Coordinates of C-alpha atoms in Angstrom, one line a residue:
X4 CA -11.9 -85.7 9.0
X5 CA -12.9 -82.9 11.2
X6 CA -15.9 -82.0 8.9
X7 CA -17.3 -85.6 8.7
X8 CA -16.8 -85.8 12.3
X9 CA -19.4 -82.7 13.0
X10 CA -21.4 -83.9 10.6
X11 CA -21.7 -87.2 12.1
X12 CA -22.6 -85.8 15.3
X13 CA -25.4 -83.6 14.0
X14 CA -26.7 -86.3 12.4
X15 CA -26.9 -88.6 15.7
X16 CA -28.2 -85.1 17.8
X17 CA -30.7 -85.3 15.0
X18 CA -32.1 -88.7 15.0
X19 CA -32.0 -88.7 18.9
X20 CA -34.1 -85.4 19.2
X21 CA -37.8 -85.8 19.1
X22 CA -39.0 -85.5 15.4
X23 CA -40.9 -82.1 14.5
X24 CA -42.9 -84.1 11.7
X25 CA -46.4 -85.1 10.2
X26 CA -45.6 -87.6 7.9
X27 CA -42.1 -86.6 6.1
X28 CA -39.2 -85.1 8.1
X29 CA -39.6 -81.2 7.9
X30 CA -37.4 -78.8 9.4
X31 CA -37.5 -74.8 9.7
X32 CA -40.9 -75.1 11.1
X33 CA -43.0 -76.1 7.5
X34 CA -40.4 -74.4 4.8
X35 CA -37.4 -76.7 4.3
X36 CA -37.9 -80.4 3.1
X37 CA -35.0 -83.0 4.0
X38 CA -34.8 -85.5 1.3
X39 CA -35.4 -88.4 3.5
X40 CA -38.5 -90.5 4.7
X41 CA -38.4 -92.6 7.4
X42 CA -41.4 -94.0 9.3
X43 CA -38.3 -94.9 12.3
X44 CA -38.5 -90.9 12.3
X45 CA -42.0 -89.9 12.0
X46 CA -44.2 -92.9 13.3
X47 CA -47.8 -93.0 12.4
X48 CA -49.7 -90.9 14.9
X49 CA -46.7 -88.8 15.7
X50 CA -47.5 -85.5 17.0
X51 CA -46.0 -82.3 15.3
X52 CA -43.9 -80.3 17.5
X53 CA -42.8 -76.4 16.7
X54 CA -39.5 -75.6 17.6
X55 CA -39.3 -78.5 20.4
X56 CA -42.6 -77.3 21.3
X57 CA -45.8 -79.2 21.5
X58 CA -48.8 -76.9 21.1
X59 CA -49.1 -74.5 24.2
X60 CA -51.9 -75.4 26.3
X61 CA -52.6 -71.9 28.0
X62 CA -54.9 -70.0 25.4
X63 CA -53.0 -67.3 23.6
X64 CA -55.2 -63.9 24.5
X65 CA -56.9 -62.6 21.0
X66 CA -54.5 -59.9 20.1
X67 CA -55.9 -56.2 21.2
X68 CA -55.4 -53.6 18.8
X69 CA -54.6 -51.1 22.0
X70 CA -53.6 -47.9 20.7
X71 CA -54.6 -48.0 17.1
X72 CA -57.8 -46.3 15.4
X73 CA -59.0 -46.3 12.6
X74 CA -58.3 -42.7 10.7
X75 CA -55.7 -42.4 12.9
X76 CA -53.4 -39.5 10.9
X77 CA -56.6 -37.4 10.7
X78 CA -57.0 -36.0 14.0
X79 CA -55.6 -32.3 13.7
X80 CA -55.0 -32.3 17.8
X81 CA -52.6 -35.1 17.5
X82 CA -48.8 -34.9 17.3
X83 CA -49.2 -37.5 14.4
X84 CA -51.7 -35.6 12.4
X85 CA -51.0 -36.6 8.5
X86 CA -54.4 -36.1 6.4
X87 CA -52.3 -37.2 3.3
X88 CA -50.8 -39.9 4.6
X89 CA -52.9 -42.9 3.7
X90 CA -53.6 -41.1 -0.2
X91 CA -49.8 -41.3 -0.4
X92 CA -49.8 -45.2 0.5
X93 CA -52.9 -45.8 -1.6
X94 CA -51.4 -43.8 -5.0
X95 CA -48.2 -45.8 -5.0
X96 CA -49.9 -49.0 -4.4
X97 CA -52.3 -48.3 -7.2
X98 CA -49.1 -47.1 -9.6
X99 CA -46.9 -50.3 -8.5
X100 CA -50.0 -52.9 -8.8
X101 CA -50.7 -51.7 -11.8
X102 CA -47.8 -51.9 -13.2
X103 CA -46.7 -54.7 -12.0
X104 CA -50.0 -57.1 -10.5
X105 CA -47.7 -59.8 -8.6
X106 CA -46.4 -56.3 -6.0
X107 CA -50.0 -56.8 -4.9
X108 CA -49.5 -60.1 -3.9
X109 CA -46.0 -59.8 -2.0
X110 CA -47.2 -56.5 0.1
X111 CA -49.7 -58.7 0.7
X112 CA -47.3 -61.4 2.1
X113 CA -45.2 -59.1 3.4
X114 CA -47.7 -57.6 5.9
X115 CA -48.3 -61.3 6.8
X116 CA -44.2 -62.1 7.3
X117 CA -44.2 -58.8 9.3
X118 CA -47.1 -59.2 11.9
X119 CA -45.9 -63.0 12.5
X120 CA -42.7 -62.4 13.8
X121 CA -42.6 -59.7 16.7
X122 CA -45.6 -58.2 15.9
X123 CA -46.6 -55.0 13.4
X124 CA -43.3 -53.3 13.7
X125 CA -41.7 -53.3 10.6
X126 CA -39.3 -55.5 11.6
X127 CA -39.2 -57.1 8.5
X128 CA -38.3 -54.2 6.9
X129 CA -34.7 -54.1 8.5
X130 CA -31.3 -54.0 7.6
X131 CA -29.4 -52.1 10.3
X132 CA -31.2 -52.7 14.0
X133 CA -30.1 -51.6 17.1
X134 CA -28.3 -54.6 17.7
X135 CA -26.1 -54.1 14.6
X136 CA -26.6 -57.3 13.6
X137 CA -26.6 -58.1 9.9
X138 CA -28.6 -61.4 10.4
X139 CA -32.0 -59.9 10.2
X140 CA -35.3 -61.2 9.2
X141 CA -35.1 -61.2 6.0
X142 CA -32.3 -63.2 5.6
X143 CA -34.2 -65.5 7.6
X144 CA -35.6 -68.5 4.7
X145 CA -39.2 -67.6 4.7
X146 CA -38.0 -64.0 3.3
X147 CA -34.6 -64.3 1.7
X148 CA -34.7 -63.1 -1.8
X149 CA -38.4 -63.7 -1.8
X150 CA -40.1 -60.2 -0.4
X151 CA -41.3 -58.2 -2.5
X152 CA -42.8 -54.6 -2.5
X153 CA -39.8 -53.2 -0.5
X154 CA -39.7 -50.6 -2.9
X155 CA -43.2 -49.5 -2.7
X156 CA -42.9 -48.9 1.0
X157 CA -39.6 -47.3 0.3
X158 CA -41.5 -44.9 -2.1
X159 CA -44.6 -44.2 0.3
X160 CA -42.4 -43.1 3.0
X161 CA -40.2 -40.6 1.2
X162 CA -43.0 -38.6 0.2
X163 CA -44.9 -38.7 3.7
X164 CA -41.5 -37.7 5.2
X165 CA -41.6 -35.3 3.2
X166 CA -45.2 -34.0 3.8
X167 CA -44.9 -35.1 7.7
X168 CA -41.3 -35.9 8.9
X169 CA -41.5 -38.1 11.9
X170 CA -45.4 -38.7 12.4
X171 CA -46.1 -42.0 10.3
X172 CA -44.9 -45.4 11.2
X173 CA -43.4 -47.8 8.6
X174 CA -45.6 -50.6 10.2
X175 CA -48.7 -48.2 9.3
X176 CA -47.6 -48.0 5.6
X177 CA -47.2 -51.8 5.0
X178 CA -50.6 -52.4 6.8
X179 CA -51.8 -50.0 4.7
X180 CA -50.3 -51.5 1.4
X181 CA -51.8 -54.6 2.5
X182 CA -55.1 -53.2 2.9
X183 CA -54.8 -51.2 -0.6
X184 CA -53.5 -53.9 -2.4
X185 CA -56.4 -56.6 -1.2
X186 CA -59.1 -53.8 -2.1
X187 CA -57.1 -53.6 -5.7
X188 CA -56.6 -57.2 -6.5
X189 CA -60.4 -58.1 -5.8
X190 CA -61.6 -55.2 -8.0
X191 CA -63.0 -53.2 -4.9
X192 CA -64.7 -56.2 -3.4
X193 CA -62.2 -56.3 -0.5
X194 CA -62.4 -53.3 1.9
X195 CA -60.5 -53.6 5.1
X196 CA -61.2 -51.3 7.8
X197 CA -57.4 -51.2 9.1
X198 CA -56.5 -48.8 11.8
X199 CA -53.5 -46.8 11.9
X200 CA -51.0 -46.1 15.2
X201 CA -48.3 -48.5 15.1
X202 CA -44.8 -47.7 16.2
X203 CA -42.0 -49.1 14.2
X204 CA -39.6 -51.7 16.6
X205 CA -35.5 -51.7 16.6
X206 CA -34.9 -55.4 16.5
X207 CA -35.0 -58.1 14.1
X208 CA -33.3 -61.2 13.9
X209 CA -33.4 -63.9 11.0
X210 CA -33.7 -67.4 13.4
X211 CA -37.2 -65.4 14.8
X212 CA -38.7 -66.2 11.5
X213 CA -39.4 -69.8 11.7
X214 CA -42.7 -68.5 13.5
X215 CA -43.5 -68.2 9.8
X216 CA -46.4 -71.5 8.5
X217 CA -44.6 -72.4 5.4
X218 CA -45.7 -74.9 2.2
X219 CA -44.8 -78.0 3.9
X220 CA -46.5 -77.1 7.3
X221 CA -49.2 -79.8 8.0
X222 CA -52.5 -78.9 10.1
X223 CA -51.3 -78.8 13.4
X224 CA -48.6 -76.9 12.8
X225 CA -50.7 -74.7 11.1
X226 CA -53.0 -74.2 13.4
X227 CA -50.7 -74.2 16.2
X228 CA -49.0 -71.1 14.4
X229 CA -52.0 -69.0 14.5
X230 CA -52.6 -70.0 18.1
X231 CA -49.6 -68.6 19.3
X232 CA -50.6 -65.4 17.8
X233 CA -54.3 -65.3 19.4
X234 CA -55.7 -66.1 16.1
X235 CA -57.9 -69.1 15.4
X236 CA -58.7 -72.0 13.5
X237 CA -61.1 -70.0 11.1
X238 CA -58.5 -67.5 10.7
X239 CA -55.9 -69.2 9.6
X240 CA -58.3 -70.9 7.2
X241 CA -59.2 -67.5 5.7
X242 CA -55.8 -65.8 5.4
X243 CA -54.4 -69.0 3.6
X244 CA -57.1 -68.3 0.8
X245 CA -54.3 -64.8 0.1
X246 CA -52.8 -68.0 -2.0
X247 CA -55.0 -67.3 -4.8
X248 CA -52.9 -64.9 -6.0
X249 CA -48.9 -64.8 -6.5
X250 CA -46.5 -67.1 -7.2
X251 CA -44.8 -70.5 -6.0
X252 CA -41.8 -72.0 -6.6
X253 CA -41.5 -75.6 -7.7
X254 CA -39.6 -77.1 -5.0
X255 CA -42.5 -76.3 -2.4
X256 CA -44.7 -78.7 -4.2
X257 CA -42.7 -80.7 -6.9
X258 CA -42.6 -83.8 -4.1
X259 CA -46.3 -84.2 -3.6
X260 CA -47.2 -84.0 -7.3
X261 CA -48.9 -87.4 -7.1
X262 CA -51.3 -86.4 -4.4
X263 CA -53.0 -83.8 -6.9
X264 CA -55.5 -84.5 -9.7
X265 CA -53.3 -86.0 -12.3
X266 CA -54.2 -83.9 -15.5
X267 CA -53.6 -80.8 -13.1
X268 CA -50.2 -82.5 -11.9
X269 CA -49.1 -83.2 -15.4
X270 CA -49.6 -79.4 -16.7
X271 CA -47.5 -78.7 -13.7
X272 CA -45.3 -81.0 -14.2
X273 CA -44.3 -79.7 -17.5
X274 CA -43.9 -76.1 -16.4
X275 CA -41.4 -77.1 -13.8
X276 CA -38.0 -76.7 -15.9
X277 CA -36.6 -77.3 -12.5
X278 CA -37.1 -76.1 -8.8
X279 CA -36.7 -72.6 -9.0
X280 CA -39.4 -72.4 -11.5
X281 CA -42.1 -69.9 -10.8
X282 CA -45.9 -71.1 -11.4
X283 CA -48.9 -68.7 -10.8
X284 CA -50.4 -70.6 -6.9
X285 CA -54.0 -70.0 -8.5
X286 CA -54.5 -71.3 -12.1
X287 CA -58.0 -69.8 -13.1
X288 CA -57.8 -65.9 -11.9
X289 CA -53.9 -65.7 -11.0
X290 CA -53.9 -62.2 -10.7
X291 CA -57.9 -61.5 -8.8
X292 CA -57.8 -62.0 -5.1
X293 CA -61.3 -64.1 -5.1
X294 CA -62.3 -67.2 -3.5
X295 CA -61.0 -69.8 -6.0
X296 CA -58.5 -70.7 -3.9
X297 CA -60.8 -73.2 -2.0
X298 CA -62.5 -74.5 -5.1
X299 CA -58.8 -75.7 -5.6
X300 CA -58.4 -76.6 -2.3
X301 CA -61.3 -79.4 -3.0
X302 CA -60.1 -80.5 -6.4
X303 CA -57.0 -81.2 -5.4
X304 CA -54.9 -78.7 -7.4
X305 CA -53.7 -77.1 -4.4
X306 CA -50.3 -76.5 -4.7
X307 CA -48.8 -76.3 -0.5
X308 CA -48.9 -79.7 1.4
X309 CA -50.3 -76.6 3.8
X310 CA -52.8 -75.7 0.9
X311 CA -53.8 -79.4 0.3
X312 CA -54.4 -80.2 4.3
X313 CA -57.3 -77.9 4.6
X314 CA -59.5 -80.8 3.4
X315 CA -59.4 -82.5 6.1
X316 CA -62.6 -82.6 8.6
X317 CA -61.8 -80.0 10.5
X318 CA -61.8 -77.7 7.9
X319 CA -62.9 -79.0 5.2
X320 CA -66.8 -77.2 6.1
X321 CA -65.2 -73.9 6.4
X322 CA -63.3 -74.3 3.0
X323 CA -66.3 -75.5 1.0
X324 CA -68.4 -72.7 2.4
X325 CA -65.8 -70.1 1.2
X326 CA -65.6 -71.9 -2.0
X327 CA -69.4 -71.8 -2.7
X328 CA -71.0 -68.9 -1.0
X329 CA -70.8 -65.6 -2.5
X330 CA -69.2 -62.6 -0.2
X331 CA -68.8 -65.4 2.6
X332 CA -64.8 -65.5 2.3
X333 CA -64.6 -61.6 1.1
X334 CA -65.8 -60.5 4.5
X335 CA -64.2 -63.4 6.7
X336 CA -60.8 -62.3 5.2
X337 CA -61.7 -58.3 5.5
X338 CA -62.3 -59.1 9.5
X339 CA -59.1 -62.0 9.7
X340 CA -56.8 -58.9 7.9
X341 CA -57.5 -56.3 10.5
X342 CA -57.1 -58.8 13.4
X343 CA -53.7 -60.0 11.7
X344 CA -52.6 -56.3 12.0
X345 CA -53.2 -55.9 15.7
X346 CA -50.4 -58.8 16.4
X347 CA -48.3 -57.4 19.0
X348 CA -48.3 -53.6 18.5
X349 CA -45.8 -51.0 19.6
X350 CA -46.9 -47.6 20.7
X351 CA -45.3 -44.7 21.8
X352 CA -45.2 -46.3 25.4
X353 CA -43.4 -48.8 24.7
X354 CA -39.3 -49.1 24.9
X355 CA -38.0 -49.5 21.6
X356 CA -40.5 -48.1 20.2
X357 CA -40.1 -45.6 17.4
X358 CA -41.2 -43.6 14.1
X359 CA -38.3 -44.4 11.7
X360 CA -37.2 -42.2 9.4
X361 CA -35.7 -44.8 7.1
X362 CA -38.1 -47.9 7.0
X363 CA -34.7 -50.1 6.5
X364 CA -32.7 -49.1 9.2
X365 CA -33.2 -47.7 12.8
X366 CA -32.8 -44.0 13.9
X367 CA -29.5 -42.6 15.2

């Protein structure tokens, strides 16, 4: 009796809050769908709201970089001189990609997951924090037994620990994953200029990750995301084309399977065994990191409701010019990259701020 009672009362707290919607009912900020749809809930012209929030008003400042350069291991004056550093990160990159293509994709991802929540830190990377807490970010639902790449990171950072103990940041080995694994995946036509200098942070909590756009995230969400992290509307357009590579469960699109081009939506319908079914997010070149994305994005075989969204008039010029002119995307996403890694950087000066020895726990 007790149980039905709190669940009665969440229910009522629920339907009297204001609805965080664009057209269904979504929760967790874009990533969980509730099975209901109710136009009481989400009247037509309701505006989307982010964790209670309507989109902030004051301008988020463009984020600053300060502190990081770019060869930032090579200077033999500094304390954190490491000329091997960045070979190290770039050989077990190469070795894990190719191996195993789809690593590309999550250190891709997971440079993206990091930098959104609390900045470049390597937050996401944590199991023990200086909290003790055990609920970190990624048991947050964004990253729960979806990152992937751990393990490369894991691997770079042995062997510069053992070259250099102390001198090179976590954050600086999964921004320069990232960077090594875009240059990989589009067969060299990728080069990001990212700068090095990040200090690793000490906190991490899973509830921080609903800063995270997910599938069902509809445009002002979306855009309201990126906003709040000094990014902008072209931006977000460009990173979301990182969805031509990797892969997508079922349940984040299996509900809008009639919006897409019906012979598309039928061959996906029949790959879907259930909702835990993997399917490659890119259906021409799964494994190239290339503009194709958009072309989707048009045709309406984009899998995300956040995908499919994009063709709408206020993006819909930036998408077909991604889609149709050569290089124009390549270097959009080169410049969006190095911006995404200069999201709320730690240096040395700032408290809580550290070079972990471990990149999954915090130092003693």
């Amino acid at each position: 009796m007790a149980a039905k009672l709190v669940s009665l009362i969440v229910l009522l707290a629920f339907l009297a809050s204001p609805p965080a919607c664009e057209g269904d009912i979504i929760c967790f900020n874009g990533w969980l769908r509730l099975p209901i749809q109710d136009p009481r809930l989400c009247p037509p012209g309701s505006r989307s709201r982010i964790n209670g929030r309507t989109r902030a008003l004051v301008p988020v400042p463009r984020p600053s970089g300060l502190g990081l350069g770019l060869g930032y291991y090579n200077n033999r004056s500094s304390r954190s001189y490491c000329p091997r550093a960045e070979g190290i990160v770039r050989d077990a990159v190469s070795k894990a990609v190719a191996a195993q293509p789809g690593i590309g994709a999550g250190l891709i991802r997971l440079f993206f997951h990091d930098c959104f929540v609390r900045g470049c830190d390597a937050s996401v990377l944590l199991t023990t924090t200086n909290s003790n807490n055990s609920d970190t970010e990624r048991e947050g639902n964004p990253n729960k037994n979806s990152l992937r790449g751990l393990e490369v990171i894991d691997a770079a950072k042995a062997k510069i620990e053992a070259a250099c103990p102390g001198r090179v940041s976590c954050a600086d080995i999964i921004a320069f994953a990232a960077r090594d694994a875009s240059s990989i995946l589009s067969n060299r036509r990728i080069n990001i200029r990212m700068p090095g200098g990040r200090y690793d942070g000490r906190e991490s909590f899973a509830n921080e990750t609903d800063q995270l756009p997910g599938p069902f995230s509809g445009a002002t969400v979306l855009l309201s995301n990126f906003e709040a992290k000094g990014l902008t509307s072209e931006e977000m357009v460009t990173l979301s084309g990182a969805h031509t590579i990797g892969r997508a469960r079922c349940a984040f699109f299996s509900s809008r399977l009639s919006e897409m081009d019906p012979a598309f939506a039928a061959k996906l319908k029949a790959q879907c065994n259930d909702d835990n079914t993997n399917v490659d997010q890119e259906h021409v070149t799964p494994e190239v990191l290339d503009k194709r994305y958009y072309q989707d994005v048009i045709d309406g075989k984009a899998l995300f409701t956040s995908d499919a969204v994009l063709n709408s008039a206020e993006t819909i010029k930036q998408v077909t010019e991604n889609a149709k002119k050569a290089g124009a995307w390549e270097r959009k996403f080169e410049r969006a990259m190095e911006n995404l890694g200069k999201i709320g950087v730690k240096t040395k000066a700032d408290k809580g701020a550290e070079i972990r020895k471990v990149c999954w726990k915090v130092n003693n």
